[in-house]
mmCIF file of C-alpha atoms in Angstrom:
data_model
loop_
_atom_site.group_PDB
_atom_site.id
_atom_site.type_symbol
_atom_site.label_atom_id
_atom_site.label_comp_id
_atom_site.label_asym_id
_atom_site.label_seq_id
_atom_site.Cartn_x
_atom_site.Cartn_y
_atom_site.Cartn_z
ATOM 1 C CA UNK A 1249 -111.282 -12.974 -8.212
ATOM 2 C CA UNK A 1250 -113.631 -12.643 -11.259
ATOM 3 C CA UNK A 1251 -116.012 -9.213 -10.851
ATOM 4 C CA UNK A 1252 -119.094 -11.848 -11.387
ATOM 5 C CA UNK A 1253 -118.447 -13.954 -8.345
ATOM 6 C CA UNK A 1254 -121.075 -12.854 -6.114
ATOM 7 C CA UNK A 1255 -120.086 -15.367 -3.589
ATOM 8 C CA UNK A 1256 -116.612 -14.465 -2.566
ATOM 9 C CA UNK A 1257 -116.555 -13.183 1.265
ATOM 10 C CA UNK A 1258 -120.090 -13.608 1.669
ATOM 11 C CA UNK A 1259 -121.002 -16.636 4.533
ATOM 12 C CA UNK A 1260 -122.767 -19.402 3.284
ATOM 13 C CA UNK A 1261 -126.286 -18.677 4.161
ATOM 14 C CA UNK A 1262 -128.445 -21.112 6.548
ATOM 15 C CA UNK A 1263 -130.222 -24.039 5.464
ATOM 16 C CA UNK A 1264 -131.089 -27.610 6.713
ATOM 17 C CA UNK A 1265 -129.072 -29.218 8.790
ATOM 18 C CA UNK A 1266 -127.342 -32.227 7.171
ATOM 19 C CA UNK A 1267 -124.986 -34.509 8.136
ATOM 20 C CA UNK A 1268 -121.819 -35.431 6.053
ATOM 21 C CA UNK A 1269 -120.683 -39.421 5.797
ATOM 22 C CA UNK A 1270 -117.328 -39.817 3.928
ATOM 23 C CA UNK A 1271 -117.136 -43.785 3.563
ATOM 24 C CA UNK A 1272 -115.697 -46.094 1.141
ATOM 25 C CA UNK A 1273 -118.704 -48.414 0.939
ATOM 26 C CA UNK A 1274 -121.863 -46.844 -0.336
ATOM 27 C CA UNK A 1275 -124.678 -49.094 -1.350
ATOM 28 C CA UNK A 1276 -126.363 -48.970 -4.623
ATOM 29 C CA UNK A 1277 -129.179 -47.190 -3.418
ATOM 30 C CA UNK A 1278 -126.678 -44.195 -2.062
ATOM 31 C CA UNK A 1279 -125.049 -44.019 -5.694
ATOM 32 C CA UNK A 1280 -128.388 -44.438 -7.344
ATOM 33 C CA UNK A 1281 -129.875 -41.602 -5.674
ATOM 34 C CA UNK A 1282 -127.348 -39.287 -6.835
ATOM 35 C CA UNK A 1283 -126.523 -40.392 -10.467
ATOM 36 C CA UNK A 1284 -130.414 -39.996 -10.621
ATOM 37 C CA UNK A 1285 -130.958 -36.717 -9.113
ATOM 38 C CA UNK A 1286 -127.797 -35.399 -11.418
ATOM 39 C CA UNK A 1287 -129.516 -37.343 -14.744
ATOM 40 C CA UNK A 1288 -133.011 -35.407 -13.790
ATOM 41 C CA UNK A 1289 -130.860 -32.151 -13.434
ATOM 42 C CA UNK A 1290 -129.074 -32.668 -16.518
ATOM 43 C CA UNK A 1291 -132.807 -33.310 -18.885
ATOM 44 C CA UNK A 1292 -134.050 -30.275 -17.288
ATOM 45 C CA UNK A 1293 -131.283 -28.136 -18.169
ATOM 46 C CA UNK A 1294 -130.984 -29.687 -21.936
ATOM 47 C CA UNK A 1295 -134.194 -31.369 -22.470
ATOM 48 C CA UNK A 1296 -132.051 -34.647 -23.554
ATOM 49 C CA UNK A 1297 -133.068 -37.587 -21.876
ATOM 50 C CA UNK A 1298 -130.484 -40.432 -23.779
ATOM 51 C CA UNK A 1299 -128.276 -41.422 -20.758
ATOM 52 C CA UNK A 1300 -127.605 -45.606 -21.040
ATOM 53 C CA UNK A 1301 -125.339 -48.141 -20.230
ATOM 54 C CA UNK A 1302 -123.641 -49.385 -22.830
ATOM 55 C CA UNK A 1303 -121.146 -53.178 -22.238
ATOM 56 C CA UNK A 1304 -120.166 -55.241 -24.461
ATOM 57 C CA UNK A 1305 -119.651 -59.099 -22.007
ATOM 58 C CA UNK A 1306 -116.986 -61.627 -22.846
ATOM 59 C CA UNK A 1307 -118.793 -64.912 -21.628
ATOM 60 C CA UNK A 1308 -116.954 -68.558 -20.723
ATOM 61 C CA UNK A 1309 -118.163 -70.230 -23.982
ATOM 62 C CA UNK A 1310 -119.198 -73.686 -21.601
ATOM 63 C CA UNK A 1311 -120.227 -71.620 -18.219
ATOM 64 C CA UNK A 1312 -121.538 -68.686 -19.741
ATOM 65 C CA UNK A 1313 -120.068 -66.867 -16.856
ATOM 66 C CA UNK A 1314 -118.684 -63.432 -17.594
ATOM 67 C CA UNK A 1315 -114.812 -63.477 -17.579
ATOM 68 C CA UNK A 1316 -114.405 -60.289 -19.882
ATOM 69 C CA UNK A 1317 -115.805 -57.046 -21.282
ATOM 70 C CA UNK A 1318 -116.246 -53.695 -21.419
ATOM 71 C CA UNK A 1319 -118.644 -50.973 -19.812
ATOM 72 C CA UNK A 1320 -119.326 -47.421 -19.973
ATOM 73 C CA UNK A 1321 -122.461 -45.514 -20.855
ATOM 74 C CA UNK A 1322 -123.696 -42.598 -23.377
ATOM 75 C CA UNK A 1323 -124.894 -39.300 -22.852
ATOM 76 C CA UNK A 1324 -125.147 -35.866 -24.685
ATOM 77 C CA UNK A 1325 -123.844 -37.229 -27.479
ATOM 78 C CA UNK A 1326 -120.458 -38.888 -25.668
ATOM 79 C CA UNK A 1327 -119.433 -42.351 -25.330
ATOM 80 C CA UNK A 1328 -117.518 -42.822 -22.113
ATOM 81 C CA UNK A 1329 -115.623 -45.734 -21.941
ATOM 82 C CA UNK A 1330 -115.433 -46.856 -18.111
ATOM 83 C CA UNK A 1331 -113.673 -50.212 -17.623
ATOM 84 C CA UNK A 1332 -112.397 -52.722 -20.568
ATOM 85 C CA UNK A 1333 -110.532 -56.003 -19.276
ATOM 86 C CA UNK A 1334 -109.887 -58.808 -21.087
ATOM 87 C CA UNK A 1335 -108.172 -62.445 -18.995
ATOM 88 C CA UNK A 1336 -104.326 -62.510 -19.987
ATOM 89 C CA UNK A 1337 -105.288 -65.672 -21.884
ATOM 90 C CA UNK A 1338 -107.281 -64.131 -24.627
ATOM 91 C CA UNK A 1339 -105.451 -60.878 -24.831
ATOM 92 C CA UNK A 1340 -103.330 -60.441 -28.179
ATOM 93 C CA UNK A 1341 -105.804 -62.233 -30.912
ATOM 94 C CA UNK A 1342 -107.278 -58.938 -31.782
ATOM 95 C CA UNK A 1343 -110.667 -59.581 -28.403
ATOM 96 C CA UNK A 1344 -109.990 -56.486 -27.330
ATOM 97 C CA UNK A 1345 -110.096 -54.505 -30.562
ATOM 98 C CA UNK A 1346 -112.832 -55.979 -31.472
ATOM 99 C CA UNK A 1347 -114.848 -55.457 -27.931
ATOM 100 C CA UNK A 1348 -113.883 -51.739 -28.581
ATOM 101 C CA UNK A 1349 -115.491 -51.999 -32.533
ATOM 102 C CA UNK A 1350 -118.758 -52.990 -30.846
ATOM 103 C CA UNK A 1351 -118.794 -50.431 -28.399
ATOM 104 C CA UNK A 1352 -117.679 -47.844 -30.887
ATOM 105 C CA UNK A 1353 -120.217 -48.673 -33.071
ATOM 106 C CA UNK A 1354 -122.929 -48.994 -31.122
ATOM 107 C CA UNK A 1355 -122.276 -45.465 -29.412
ATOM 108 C CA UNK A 1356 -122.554 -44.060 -32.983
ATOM 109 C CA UNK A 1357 -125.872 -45.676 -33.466
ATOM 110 C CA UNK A 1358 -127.051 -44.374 -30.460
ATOM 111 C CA UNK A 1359 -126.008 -40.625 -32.512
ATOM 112 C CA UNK A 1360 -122.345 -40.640 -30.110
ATOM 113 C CA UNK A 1361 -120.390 -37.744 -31.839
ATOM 114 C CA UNK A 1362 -117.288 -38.738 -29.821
ATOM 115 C CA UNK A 1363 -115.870 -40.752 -27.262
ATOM 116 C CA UNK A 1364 -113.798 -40.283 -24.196
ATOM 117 C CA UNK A 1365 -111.412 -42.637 -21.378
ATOM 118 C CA UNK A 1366 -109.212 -42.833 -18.937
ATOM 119 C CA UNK A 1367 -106.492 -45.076 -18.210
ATOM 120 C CA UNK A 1368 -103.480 -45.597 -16.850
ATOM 121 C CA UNK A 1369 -99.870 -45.491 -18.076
ATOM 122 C CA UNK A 1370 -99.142 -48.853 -17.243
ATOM 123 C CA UNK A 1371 -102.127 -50.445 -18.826
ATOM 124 C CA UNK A 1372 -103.117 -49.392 -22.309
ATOM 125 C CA UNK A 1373 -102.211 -46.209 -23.602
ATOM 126 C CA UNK A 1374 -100.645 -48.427 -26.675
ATOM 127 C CA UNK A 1375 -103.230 -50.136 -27.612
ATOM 128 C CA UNK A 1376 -105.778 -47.532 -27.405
ATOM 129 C CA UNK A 1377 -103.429 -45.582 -29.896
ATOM 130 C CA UNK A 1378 -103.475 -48.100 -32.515
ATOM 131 C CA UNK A 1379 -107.664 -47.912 -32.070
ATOM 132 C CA UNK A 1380 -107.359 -44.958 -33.436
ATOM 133 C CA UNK A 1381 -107.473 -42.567 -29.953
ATOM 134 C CA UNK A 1382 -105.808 -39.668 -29.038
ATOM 135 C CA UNK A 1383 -104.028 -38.598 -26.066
ATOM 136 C CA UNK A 1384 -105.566 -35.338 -24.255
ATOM 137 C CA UNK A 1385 -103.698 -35.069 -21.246
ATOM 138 C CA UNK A 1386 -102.611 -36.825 -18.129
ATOM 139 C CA UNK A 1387 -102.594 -36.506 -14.897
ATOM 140 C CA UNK A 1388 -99.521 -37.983 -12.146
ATOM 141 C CA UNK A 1389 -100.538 -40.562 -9.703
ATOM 142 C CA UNK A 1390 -99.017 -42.793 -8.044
ATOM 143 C CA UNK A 1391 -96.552 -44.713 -7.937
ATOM 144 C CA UNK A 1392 -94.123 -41.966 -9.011
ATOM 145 C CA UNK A 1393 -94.153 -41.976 -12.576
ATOM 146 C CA UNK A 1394 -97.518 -43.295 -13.239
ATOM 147 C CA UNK A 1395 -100.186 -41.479 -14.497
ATOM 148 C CA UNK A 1396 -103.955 -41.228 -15.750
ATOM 149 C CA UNK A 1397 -103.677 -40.931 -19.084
ATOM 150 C CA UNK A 1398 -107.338 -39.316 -21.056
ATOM 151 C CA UNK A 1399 -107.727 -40.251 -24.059
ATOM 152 C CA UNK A 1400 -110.389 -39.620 -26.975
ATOM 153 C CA UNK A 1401 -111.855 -40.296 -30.226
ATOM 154 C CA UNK A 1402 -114.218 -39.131 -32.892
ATOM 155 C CA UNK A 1403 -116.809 -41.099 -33.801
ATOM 156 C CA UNK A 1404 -118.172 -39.647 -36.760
ATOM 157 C CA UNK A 1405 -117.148 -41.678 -39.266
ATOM 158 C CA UNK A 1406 -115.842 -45.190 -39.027
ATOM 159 C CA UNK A 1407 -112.477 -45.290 -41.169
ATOM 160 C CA UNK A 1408 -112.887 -46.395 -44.560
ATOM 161 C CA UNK A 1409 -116.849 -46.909 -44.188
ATOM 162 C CA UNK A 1410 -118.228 -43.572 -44.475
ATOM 163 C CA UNK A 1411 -120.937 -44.523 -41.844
ATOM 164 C CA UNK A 1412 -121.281 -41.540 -40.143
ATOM 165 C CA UNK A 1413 -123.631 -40.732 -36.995
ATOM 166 C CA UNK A 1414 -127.123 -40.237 -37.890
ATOM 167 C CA UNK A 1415 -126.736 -42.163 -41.185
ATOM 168 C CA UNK A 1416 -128.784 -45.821 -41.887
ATOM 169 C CA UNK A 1417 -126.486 -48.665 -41.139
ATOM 170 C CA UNK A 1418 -127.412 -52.053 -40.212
ATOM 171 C CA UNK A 1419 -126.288 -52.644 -37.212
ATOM 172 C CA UNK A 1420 -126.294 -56.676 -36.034
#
């Protein structure tokens, strides 16, 4: 045990009483109430105030329906990539590549030093690679032999561009 925990063998001390709910179905006011305490926590520790969703929507071209995209958000100077799926039928022809491009280059507009994700062995490791990111780690799961696999990249510069955050760009 580190000499500066100050905690170890000491009971928790009394406060108010609370009740614990584990459940798989919060509502959106539940999750809101958290993510927004923790986003008010995090300004007043750094004084940064830049946390935003960030997607980039595939839409039906006749519907206009979303069938496709990508979300994550920004924050501190990170681009986290949460969710990218793409329909079988339009995977291949260089969509998802592309979707990432946007994101990517948006998240260095916003002044996004870097980027981070998760996913999972048997999705898209591969094509993430050829995107230009880099494997950190991963983590087993299951089934046996699957596992989370974070990845990251710099975001800089774009390759062969020279736009690098902070700089003018147009963006579109």
């Amino acid at each position: 045990m580190p000499a500066s925990d100050t905690t170890a063998g000491v009971p928790p001390r009394p406060g108010p009483r609370t009740d614990l709910v584990v459940t798989d179905a919060p509502t959106p006011a539940d999750i809101a109430v958290i993510s927004g305490a923790l986003a008010r926590f995090n300004v007043e520790k750094t004084g940064v105030d830049d946390r935003r969703p960030l997607a980039v929507l595939v839409r039906h071209p006749g519907t206009k329906q979303v069938i496709g995209g990508l979300t994550g958000r920004t924050s501190l100077g990170l681009f986290f990539l949460d969710l990218l799926f793409l329909p079988p039928e339009l995977r291949g022809g260089g969509l998802g590549a592309e979707l990432l491009r946007q994101a990517e280059d948006e998240a260095r507009a916003r002044g996004c030093r870097a980027a981070v994700l998760y996913t999972i062995s048997f999705q898209a490791p591969g094509f993430y690679r050829k995107q230009g990111w880099e494997r950190m780690g991963e983590v087993p799961c299951d089934p046996p032999g699957t596992s989370r696999v974070f990845m990251t990249k710099e975001l800089t510069a774009r390759s062969g561009d020279g736009v690098r955050s902070g700089d003018a760009a147009n963006v579109a």
